[in-house]
PDB file of C-alpha atoms in Angstrom:
ATOM      1  CA  UNK A  45      13.840  -1.660   4.319  1.00  0.00           C
ATOM      2  CA  UNK A  46      17.269  -0.223   4.760  1.00  0.00           C
ATOM      3  CA  UNK A  47      16.830  -0.887   8.511  1.00  0.00           C
ATOM      4  CA  UNK A  48      15.610  -4.315   8.110  1.00  0.00           C
ATOM      5  CA  UNK A  49      18.493  -5.020   5.829  1.00  0.00           C
ATOM      6  CA  UNK A  50      21.118  -3.767   8.410  1.00  0.00           C
ATOM      7  CA  UNK A  51      19.453  -5.702  11.158  1.00  0.00           C
ATOM      8  CA  UNK A  52      19.531  -8.904   9.078  1.00  0.00           C
ATOM      9  CA  UNK A  53      23.229  -8.362   8.467  1.00  0.00           C
ATOM     10  CA  UNK A  54      24.222  -7.653  12.033  1.00  0.00           C
ATOM     11  CA  UNK A  55      21.587 -10.008  13.787  1.00  0.00           C
ATOM     12  CA  UNK A  56      20.807  -7.326  16.476  1.00  0.00           C
ATOM     13  CA  UNK A  57      19.177  -4.032  16.983  1.00  0.00           C
ATOM     14  CA  UNK A  58      21.893  -1.628  16.449  1.00  0.00           C
ATOM     15  CA  UNK A  59      20.637   1.305  18.764  1.00  0.00           C
ATOM     16  CA  UNK A  60      19.293   1.771  22.314  1.00  0.00           C
ATOM     17  CA  UNK A  61      15.838   0.913  23.690  1.00  0.00           C
ATOM     18  CA  UNK A  62      14.482   4.296  23.256  1.00  0.00           C
ATOM     19  CA  UNK A  63      15.262   4.293  19.422  1.00  0.00           C
ATOM     20  CA  UNK A  64      13.576   0.831  19.265  1.00  0.00           C
ATOM     21  CA  UNK A  65      10.439   2.353  20.939  1.00  0.00           C
ATOM     22  CA  UNK A  66      10.536   5.254  18.490  1.00  0.00           C
ATOM     23  CA  UNK A  67      11.023   2.965  15.575  1.00  0.00           C
ATOM     24  CA  UNK A  68       8.067   0.644  16.643  1.00  0.00           C
ATOM     25  CA  UNK A  69       5.907   3.779  17.335  1.00  0.00           C
ATOM     26  CA  UNK A  70       6.451   5.168  13.994  1.00  0.00           C
ATOM     27  CA  UNK A  71       6.071   1.694  12.320  1.00  0.00           C
ATOM     28  CA  UNK A  72       2.805   1.262  14.023  1.00  0.00           C
ATOM     29  CA  UNK A  73       1.608   4.667  12.908  1.00  0.00           C
ATOM     30  CA  UNK A  74       2.389   3.922   9.297  1.00  0.00           C
ATOM     31  CA  UNK A  75       0.913   0.499   9.313  1.00  0.00           C
ATOM     32  CA  UNK A  76      -2.427   1.613  10.817  1.00  0.00           C
ATOM     33  CA  UNK A  77      -2.493   4.625   8.403  1.00  0.00           C
ATOM     34  CA  UNK A  78      -1.749   2.499   5.467  1.00  0.00           C
ATOM     35  CA  UNK A  79      -4.813   0.166   6.032  1.00  0.00           C
ATOM     36  CA  UNK A  80      -6.982   3.052   7.071  1.00  0.00           C
ATOM     37  CA  UNK A  81      -6.305   4.906   4.130  1.00  0.00           C
ATOM     38  CA  UNK A  82      -7.244   1.930   1.914  1.00  0.00           C
ATOM     39  CA  UNK A  83     -10.360   1.866   3.999  1.00  0.00           C
ATOM     40  CA  UNK A  84     -11.002   5.621   3.069  1.00  0.00           C
ATOM     41  CA  UNK A  85     -10.224   4.947  -0.694  1.00  0.00           C
ATOM     42  CA  UNK A  86     -12.917   2.141  -0.412  1.00  0.00           C
ATOM     43  CA  UNK A  87     -15.428   4.627   1.116  1.00  0.00           C
ATOM     44  CA  UNK A  88     -14.677   7.023  -1.593  1.00  0.00           C
ATOM     45  CA  UNK A  89     -15.259   4.564  -4.383  1.00  0.00           C
ATOM     46  CA  UNK A  90     -18.383   3.499  -2.782  1.00  0.00           C
ATOM     47  CA  UNK A  91     -19.842   7.121  -2.777  1.00  0.00           C
ATOM     48  CA  UNK A  92     -18.623   7.674  -6.186  1.00  0.00           C
ATOM     49  CA  UNK A  93     -20.208   4.537  -7.642  1.00  0.00           C
ATOM     50  CA  UNK A  94     -22.958   3.290  -5.448  1.00  0.00           C
ATOM     51  CA  UNK A  95     -24.098   6.793  -4.276  1.00  0.00           C
ATOM     52  CA  UNK A  96     -23.316   8.607  -7.598  1.00  0.00           C
ATOM     53  CA  UNK A  97     -27.181   9.468  -8.000  1.00  0.00           C
ATOM     54  CA  UNK A  98     -27.400  10.742  -4.376  1.00  0.00           C
ATOM     55  CA  UNK A  99     -28.347  14.429  -4.419  1.00  0.00           C
ATOM     56  CA  UNK A 100     -26.075  14.971  -1.445  1.00  0.00           C
ATOM     57  CA  UNK A 101     -23.108  13.148  -3.128  1.00  0.00           C
ATOM     58  CA  UNK A 102     -20.985  16.499  -3.641  1.00  0.00           C
ATOM     59  CA  UNK A 103     -21.615  17.491   0.037  1.00  0.00           C
ATOM     60  CA  UNK A 104     -20.630  14.069   1.273  1.00  0.00           C
ATOM     61  CA  UNK A 105     -17.403  13.798  -0.708  1.00  0.00           C
ATOM     62  CA  UNK A 106     -16.210  17.413  -0.678  1.00  0.00           C
ATOM     63  CA  UNK A 107     -12.616  18.442  -0.567  1.00  0.00           C
ATOM     64  CA  UNK A 108     -13.039  19.523   2.783  1.00  0.00           C
ATOM     65  CA  UNK A 109     -14.419  16.546   4.139  1.00  0.00           C
ATOM     66  CA  UNK A 110     -11.742  14.611   2.169  1.00  0.00           C
ATOM     67  CA  UNK A 111      -8.873  16.569   4.263  1.00  0.00           C
ATOM     68  CA  UNK A 112     -10.828  15.819   7.386  1.00  0.00           C
ATOM     69  CA  UNK A 113     -10.813  12.168   6.728  1.00  0.00           C
ATOM     70  CA  UNK A 114      -7.066  12.313   6.012  1.00  0.00           C
ATOM     71  CA  UNK A 115      -6.183  14.207   9.203  1.00  0.00           C
ATOM     72  CA  UNK A 116      -8.471  11.771  11.161  1.00  0.00           C
ATOM     73  CA  UNK A 117      -6.694   8.702   9.891  1.00  0.00           C
ATOM     74  CA  UNK A 118      -3.499   9.983  10.928  1.00  0.00           C
ATOM     75  CA  UNK A 119      -4.748  11.178  14.309  1.00  0.00           C
ATOM     76  CA  UNK A 120      -6.558   7.660  14.724  1.00  0.00           C
ATOM     77  CA  UNK A 121      -3.286   5.822  13.868  1.00  0.00           C
ATOM     78  CA  UNK A 122      -1.185   7.879  16.315  1.00  0.00           C
ATOM     79  CA  UNK A 123      -3.649   7.303  18.971  1.00  0.00           C
ATOM     80  CA  UNK A 124      -3.549   3.380  18.894  1.00  0.00           C
ATOM     81  CA  UNK A 125       0.189   3.432  18.428  1.00  0.00           C
ATOM     82  CA  UNK A 126       0.868   5.524  21.491  1.00  0.00           C
ATOM     83  CA  UNK A 127      -0.200   3.325  24.514  1.00  0.00           C
ATOM     84  CA  UNK A 128       3.070   1.082  24.470  1.00  0.00           C
ATOM     85  CA  UNK A 129       5.035   4.559  24.731  1.00  0.00           C
ATOM     86  CA  UNK A 130       3.128   5.145  28.140  1.00  0.00           C
ATOM     87  CA  UNK A 131       3.149   1.576  29.705  1.00  0.00           C
ATOM     88  CA  UNK A 132       0.148  -0.095  28.213  1.00  0.00           C
ATOM     89  CA  UNK A 133       2.357  -2.910  26.340  1.00  0.00           C
ATOM     90  CA  UNK A 134       5.787  -1.890  25.058  1.00  0.00           C
ATOM     91  CA  UNK A 135       7.870  -1.977  21.955  1.00  0.00           C
ATOM     92  CA  UNK A 136      10.448  -4.726  21.696  1.00  0.00           C
ATOM     93  CA  UNK A 137      12.894  -6.007  19.098  1.00  0.00           C
ATOM     94  CA  UNK A 138      12.022  -9.169  17.134  1.00  0.00           C
ATOM     95  CA  UNK A 139      14.808 -10.450  15.003  1.00  0.00           C
ATOM     96  CA  UNK A 140      12.413 -12.854  13.233  1.00  0.00           C
ATOM     97  CA  UNK A 141      10.383  -9.704  12.058  1.00  0.00           C
ATOM     98  CA  UNK A 142      13.682  -7.751  11.441  1.00  0.00           C
ATOM     99  CA  UNK A 143      12.211  -4.618  13.317  1.00  0.00           C
ATOM    100  CA  UNK A 144      10.617  -3.367  16.744  1.00  0.00           C
ATOM    101  CA  UNK A 145       7.118  -4.145  17.263  1.00  0.00           C
ATOM    102  CA  UNK A 146       4.634  -4.275  20.033  1.00  0.00           C
ATOM    103  CA  UNK A 147       5.082  -7.065  22.530  1.00  0.00           C
ATOM    104  CA  UNK A 148       2.772  -9.717  21.137  1.00  0.00           C
ATOM    105  CA  UNK A 149       2.726 -12.061  24.058  1.00  0.00           C
ATOM    106  CA  UNK A 150       1.225  -9.126  26.563  1.00  0.00           C
ATOM    107  CA  UNK A 151      -1.356 -10.424  29.080  1.00  0.00           C
ATOM    108  CA  UNK A 152      -3.174  -7.002  28.689  1.00  0.00           C
ATOM    109  CA  UNK A 153      -5.839  -6.486  26.096  1.00  0.00           C
ATOM    110  CA  UNK A 154      -4.036  -4.054  23.915  1.00  0.00           C
ATOM    111  CA  UNK A 155      -3.091  -6.618  21.345  1.00  0.00           C
ATOM    112  CA  UNK A 156      -6.560  -7.832  21.037  1.00  0.00           C
ATOM    113  CA  UNK A 157      -7.876  -4.347  20.629  1.00  0.00           C
ATOM    114  CA  UNK A 158      -5.455  -2.962  18.377  1.00  0.00           C
ATOM    115  CA  UNK A 159      -5.940  -6.041  15.975  1.00  0.00           C
ATOM    116  CA  UNK A 160      -9.760  -5.407  16.097  1.00  0.00           C
ATOM    117  CA  UNK A 161      -9.865  -1.669  15.625  1.00  0.00           C
ATOM    118  CA  UNK A 162      -6.754  -1.339  13.214  1.00  0.00           C
ATOM    119  CA  UNK A 163      -6.830  -4.347  11.178  1.00  0.00           C
ATOM    120  CA  UNK A 164     -10.266  -6.345  11.347  1.00  0.00           C
ATOM    121  CA  UNK A 165     -12.298  -3.077  11.243  1.00  0.00           C
ATOM    122  CA  UNK A 166     -10.640  -1.343   8.285  1.00  0.00           C
ATOM    123  CA  UNK A 167     -10.608  -4.839   6.366  1.00  0.00           C
ATOM    124  CA  UNK A 168     -14.150  -5.313   6.819  1.00  0.00           C
ATOM    125  CA  UNK A 169     -14.853  -1.739   5.632  1.00  0.00           C
ATOM    126  CA  UNK A 170     -12.544  -2.541   2.538  1.00  0.00           C
ATOM    127  CA  UNK A 171     -14.492  -5.818   1.872  1.00  0.00           C
ATOM    128  CA  UNK A 172     -17.908  -4.255   2.243  1.00  0.00           C
ATOM    129  CA  UNK A 173     -17.412  -1.214   0.132  1.00  0.00           C
ATOM    130  CA  UNK A 174     -15.580  -3.277  -2.579  1.00  0.00           C
ATOM    131  CA  UNK A 175     -18.342  -5.787  -2.659  1.00  0.00           C
ATOM    132  CA  UNK A 176     -21.048  -3.096  -3.228  1.00  0.00           C
ATOM    133  CA  UNK A 177     -18.944  -1.492  -5.760  1.00  0.00           C
ATOM    134  CA  UNK A 178     -18.376  -4.637  -7.825  1.00  0.00           C
ATOM    135  CA  UNK A 179     -22.239  -5.332  -7.611  1.00  0.00           C
ATOM    136  CA  UNK A 180     -23.069  -1.874  -8.661  1.00  0.00           C
ATOM    137  CA  UNK A 181     -20.805  -1.886 -11.684  1.00  0.00           C
ATOM    138  CA  UNK A 182     -21.934  -5.347 -12.683  1.00  0.00           C
ATOM    139  CA  UNK A 183     -25.620  -4.054 -12.588  1.00  0.00           C
ATOM    140  CA  UNK A 184     -24.601  -0.750 -14.539  1.00  0.00           C
ATOM    141  CA  UNK A 185     -22.794  -2.935 -17.041  1.00  0.00           C
ATOM    142  CA  UNK A 186     -26.263  -3.939 -18.491  1.00  0.00           C
ATOM    143  CA  UNK A 187     -27.237  -0.317 -19.156  1.00  0.00           C
ATOM    144  CA  UNK A 188     -25.891   0.529 -22.488  1.00  0.00           C
ATOM    145  CA  UNK A 189     -26.143   4.334 -21.922  1.00  0.00           C
ATOM    146  CA  UNK A 190     -23.977   4.110 -18.631  1.00  0.00           C
ATOM    147  CA  UNK A 191     -21.369   1.908 -20.089  1.00  0.00           C
ATOM    148  CA  UNK A 192     -20.664   4.149 -23.187  1.00  0.00           C
ATOM    149  CA  UNK A 193     -20.598   7.361 -21.076  1.00  0.00           C
ATOM    150  CA  UNK A 194     -17.062   8.810 -20.487  1.00  0.00           C
ATOM    151  CA  UNK A 195     -17.660   9.304 -16.859  1.00  0.00           C
ATOM    152  CA  UNK A 196     -18.657   5.755 -16.217  1.00  0.00           C
ATOM    153  CA  UNK A 197     -15.484   4.579 -18.206  1.00  0.00           C
ATOM    154  CA  UNK A 198     -13.178   6.718 -16.037  1.00  0.00           C
ATOM    155  CA  UNK A 199     -14.886   5.639 -12.773  1.00  0.00           C
ATOM    156  CA  UNK A 200     -14.476   2.040 -13.851  1.00  0.00           C
ATOM    157  CA  UNK A 201     -10.756   2.315 -14.588  1.00  0.00           C
ATOM    158  CA  UNK A 202     -10.062   4.325 -11.382  1.00  0.00           C
ATOM    159  CA  UNK A 203     -12.079   1.710  -9.477  1.00  0.00           C
ATOM    160  CA  UNK A 204     -10.076  -1.271 -11.164  1.00  0.00           C
ATOM    161  CA  UNK A 205      -6.835   0.392 -10.239  1.00  0.00           C
ATOM    162  CA  UNK A 206      -7.911   0.769  -6.602  1.00  0.00           C
ATOM    163  CA  UNK A 207      -9.160  -2.732  -6.628  1.00  0.00           C
ATOM    164  CA  UNK A 208      -5.694  -3.999  -7.701  1.00  0.00           C
ATOM    165  CA  UNK A 209      -4.003  -1.902  -5.030  1.00  0.00           C
ATOM    166  CA  UNK A 210      -6.426  -3.327  -2.221  1.00  0.00           C
ATOM    167  CA  UNK A 211      -5.863  -6.971  -3.554  1.00  0.00           C
ATOM    168  CA  UNK A 212      -2.113  -6.355  -3.404  1.00  0.00           C
ATOM    169  CA  UNK A 213      -2.209  -5.073   0.068  1.00  0.00           C
ATOM    170  CA  UNK A 214      -4.433  -7.805   1.284  1.00  0.00           C
ATOM    171  CA  UNK A 215      -2.158 -10.478  -0.349  1.00  0.00           C
ATOM    172  CA  UNK A 216       0.929  -8.987   1.207  1.00  0.00           C
ATOM    173  CA  UNK A 217      -0.597  -8.347   4.734  1.00  0.00           C
ATOM    174  CA  UNK A 218      -2.611 -11.407   5.120  1.00  0.00           C
ATOM    175  CA  UNK A 219       0.253 -14.013   5.754  1.00  0.00           C
ATOM    176  CA  UNK A 220       1.816 -11.317   8.162  1.00  0.00           C
ATOM    177  CA  UNK A 221      -1.403 -10.917  10.193  1.00  0.00           C
ATOM    178  CA  UNK A 222      -2.191 -14.729  10.371  1.00  0.00           C
ATOM    179  CA  UNK A 223       1.279 -15.631  11.622  1.00  0.00           C
ATOM    180  CA  UNK A 224       1.433 -12.740  14.215  1.00  0.00           C
ATOM    181  CA  UNK A 225      -2.141 -13.861  15.352  1.00  0.00           C
ATOM    182  CA  UNK A 226      -0.846 -17.384  15.823  1.00  0.00           C
ATOM    183  CA  UNK A 227       1.992 -16.206  17.659  1.00  0.00           C
ATOM    184  CA  UNK A 228       0.233 -13.958  19.911  1.00  0.00           C
ATOM    185  CA  UNK A 229      -2.401 -16.464  21.056  1.00  0.00           C
ATOM    186  CA  UNK A 230      -0.283 -19.462  21.181  1.00  0.00           C
ATOM    187  CA  UNK A 231      -0.405 -20.967  24.730  1.00  0.00           C
ATOM    188  CA  UNK A 232       2.910 -22.848  24.337  1.00  0.00           C
ATOM    189  CA  UNK A 233       6.078 -21.953  26.419  1.00  0.00           C
ATOM    190  CA  UNK A 234       8.118 -19.097  25.161  1.00  0.00           C
ATOM    191  CA  UNK A 235      10.987 -21.472  24.405  1.00  0.00           C
ATOM    192  CA  UNK A 236       8.628 -23.368  21.815  1.00  0.00           C
ATOM    193  CA  UNK A 237       7.910 -20.284  19.956  1.00  0.00           C
ATOM    194  CA  UNK A 238      10.943 -20.515  17.984  1.00  0.00           C
ATOM    195  CA  UNK A 239       8.821 -22.458  15.367  1.00  0.00           C
ATOM    196  CA  UNK A 240       7.560 -19.107  14.223  1.00  0.00           C
ATOM    197  CA  UNK A 241      10.810 -17.530  13.408  1.00  0.00           C
ATOM    198  CA  UNK A 242      11.264 -18.520   9.828  1.00  0.00           C
ATOM    199  CA  UNK A 243       7.417 -17.734   8.929  1.00  0.00           C
ATOM    200  CA  UNK A 244       7.617 -14.367  10.704  1.00  0.00           C
ATOM    201  CA  UNK A 245      10.711 -13.389   8.681  1.00  0.00           C
ATOM    202  CA  UNK A 246       9.253 -14.481   5.252  1.00  0.00           C
ATOM    203  CA  UNK A 247       5.902 -12.789   5.988  1.00  0.00           C
ATOM    204  CA  UNK A 248       7.516  -9.450   7.077  1.00  0.00           C
ATOM    205  CA  UNK A 249       9.259  -9.346   3.826  1.00  0.00           C
ATOM    206  CA  UNK A 250       6.192 -10.170   1.751  1.00  0.00           C
ATOM    207  CA  UNK A 251       4.449  -7.263   3.682  1.00  0.00           C
ATOM    208  CA  UNK A 252       7.299  -4.713   3.096  1.00  0.00           C
ATOM    209  CA  UNK A 253       7.172  -5.916  -0.665  1.00  0.00           C
ATOM    210  CA  UNK A 254       3.792  -3.950  -0.756  1.00  0.00           C
ATOM    211  CA  UNK A 255       5.614  -0.817  -0.942  1.00  0.00           C
ATOM    212  CA  UNK A 256       7.129  -1.675  -4.166  1.00  0.00           C
ATOM    213  CA  UNK A 257       3.907  -3.027  -5.732  1.00  0.00           C
ATOM    214  CA  UNK A 258       1.960   0.232  -5.385  1.00  0.00           C
ATOM    215  CA  UNK A 259       4.065   2.480  -7.736  1.00  0.00           C
ATOM    216  CA  UNK A 260       4.115  -0.240 -10.227  1.00  0.00           C
ATOM    217  CA  UNK A 261       0.217  -0.533 -10.224  1.00  0.00           C
ATOM    218  CA  UNK A 262      -0.205   3.202 -10.266  1.00  0.00           C
ATOM    219  CA  UNK A 263       2.083   3.645 -13.032  1.00  0.00           C
ATOM    220  CA  UNK A 264       0.670   0.861 -15.184  1.00  0.00           C
ATOM    221  CA  UNK A 265      -2.860   2.114 -14.555  1.00  0.00           C
ATOM    222  CA  UNK A 266      -2.372   5.891 -14.797  1.00  0.00           C
ATOM    223  CA  UNK A 267      -2.253   7.020 -18.618  1.00  0.00           C
ATOM    224  CA  UNK A 268      -0.873  10.575 -17.634  1.00  0.00           C
ATOM    225  CA  UNK A 269       2.079   9.022 -15.767  1.00  0.00           C
ATOM    226  CA  UNK A 270       2.639   6.538 -18.614  1.00  0.00           C
ATOM    227  CA  UNK A 271       2.567   9.514 -21.211  1.00  0.00           C
ATOM    228  CA  UNK A 272       4.990  11.422 -18.828  1.00  0.00           C
ATOM    229  CA  UNK A 273       7.310   8.556 -18.786  1.00  0.00           C
ATOM    230  CA  UNK A 274       7.115   7.853 -22.568  1.00  0.00           C
ATOM    231  CA  UNK A 275       7.884  11.684 -23.217  1.00  0.00           C
ATOM    232  CA  UNK A 276      10.759  11.698 -20.716  1.00  0.00           C
ATOM    233  CA  UNK A 277      12.386   8.548 -21.898  1.00  0.00           C
ATOM    234  CA  UNK A 278      11.341   8.641 -25.595  1.00  0.00           C
ATOM    235  CA  UNK A 279      14.845   7.567 -26.704  1.00  0.00           C
ATOM    236  CA  UNK A 280      14.510   4.241 -24.671  1.00  0.00           C
ATOM    237  CA  UNK A 281      11.071   3.452 -26.368  1.00  0.00           C
ATOM    238  CA  UNK A 282      12.447   4.428 -29.760  1.00  0.00           C
ATOM    239  CA  UNK A 283      15.332   2.026 -29.106  1.00  0.00           C
ATOM    240  CA  UNK A 284      12.955  -0.809 -28.133  1.00  0.00           C
ATOM    241  CA  UNK A 285      10.887  -0.339 -31.342  1.00  0.00           C
ATOM    242  CA  UNK A 286      14.056  -0.230 -33.509  1.00  0.00           C
ATOM    243  CA  UNK A 287      15.265  -3.396 -31.903  1.00  0.00           C
ATOM    244  CA  UNK A 288      11.948  -5.130 -32.826  1.00  0.00           C
ATOM    245  CA  UNK A 289      12.050  -3.717 -36.159  1.00  0.00           C
ATOM    246  CA  UNK A 290      15.562  -4.166 -37.698  1.00  0.00           C
ATOM    247  CA  UNK A 291      14.435  -2.590 -41.173  1.00  0.00           C
ATOM    248  CA  UNK A 292      14.969   0.859 -39.666  1.00  0.00           C
ATOM    249  CA  UNK A 293      17.167   3.193 -41.660  1.00  0.00           C
ATOM    250  CA  UNK A 294      20.596   4.526 -40.642  1.00  0.00           C
ATOM    251  CA  UNK A 295      19.155   7.923 -40.393  1.00  0.00           C
ATOM    252  CA  UNK A 296      16.607   6.658 -37.749  1.00  0.00           C
ATOM    253  CA  UNK A 297      19.510   5.010 -35.812  1.00  0.00           C
ATOM    254  CA  UNK A 298      21.342   8.239 -35.690  1.00  0.00           C
ATOM    255  CA  UNK A 299      18.291  10.059 -34.601  1.00  0.00           C
ATOM    256  CA  UNK A 300      18.018   7.722 -31.681  1.00  0.00           C
ATOM    257  CA  UNK A 301      21.689   8.181 -30.766  1.00  0.00           C
ATOM    258  CA  UNK A 302      21.273  11.747 -30.781  1.00  0.00           C
ATOM    259  CA  UNK A 303      18.026  11.683 -28.649  1.00  0.00           C
ATOM    260  CA  UNK A 304      19.967   9.599 -25.991  1.00  0.00           C
ATOM    261  CA  UNK A 305      22.926  11.847 -26.016  1.00  0.00           C
ATOM    262  CA  UNK A 306      20.706  15.023 -25.727  1.00  0.00           C
ATOM    263  CA  UNK A 307      19.075  13.068 -22.703  1.00  0.00           C
ATOM    264  CA  UNK A 308      22.429  12.423 -20.959  1.00  0.00           C
ATOM    265  CA  UNK A 309      23.368  16.069 -21.365  1.00  0.00           C
ATOM    266  CA  UNK A 310      20.028  17.317 -19.855  1.00  0.00           C
ATOM    267  CA  UNK A 311      20.395  14.934 -16.934  1.00  0.00           C
ATOM    268  CA  UNK A 312      23.920  15.985 -16.268  1.00  0.00           C
ATOM    269  CA  UNK A 313      22.733  19.634 -16.318  1.00  0.00           C
ATOM    270  CA  UNK A 314      20.085  18.988 -13.778  1.00  0.00           C
TER     271      UNK A 314
END
């Protein structure tokens, strides 16, 4: 985001072509890894909910296998981001996208392949696993013994949180994917493609906004994080409660002021 902000202010790429290629390479890795990581989370939820009764469940979702899946995701993302660095396509600066990206009007099949294997395939995996999880949870809801169990409640809460993260990501990435696909496969002359500039800028900003949504969703849905925030900033919550209840005594007001002062002292010491 800082780089995109600086580009939008000076209306050009501020560095040389090599740095543009490096920036596009890193951005492609992060883009691919973000979507593939969500696909892995969906697979994890699939095994935890749909295949919970499988006797081989522990072996299938062991810590070792999880580490292998994470490493594989990063390697997979880097492999698909590398070809433009070696002559198959190239990374160019798009002011409408506020960043360097692969050349989307390339006559080679790279754009088609990277779209299929880095966007369509992970998205299909997410949709399939999520659909199976929803169906399984709906069926288990009819079983009273499962609904009241602590494990089922935890799994349902975690699944709901991941579902919100997936939904937010899809909503943020879908406009960017649609506009990018229309731009890549539009047979019009290059001079006529200026019609996509505004839509590319808007969809790029929407795509980057997903980075701000994930911490909010995780924080709102994670009881341990909420408890830690409440303990860290207890003076703020006390102040909010005081404002909603003006009948608080003067002693309580002094206590709130003391807690706030202590917080300032501790923060300065750190």
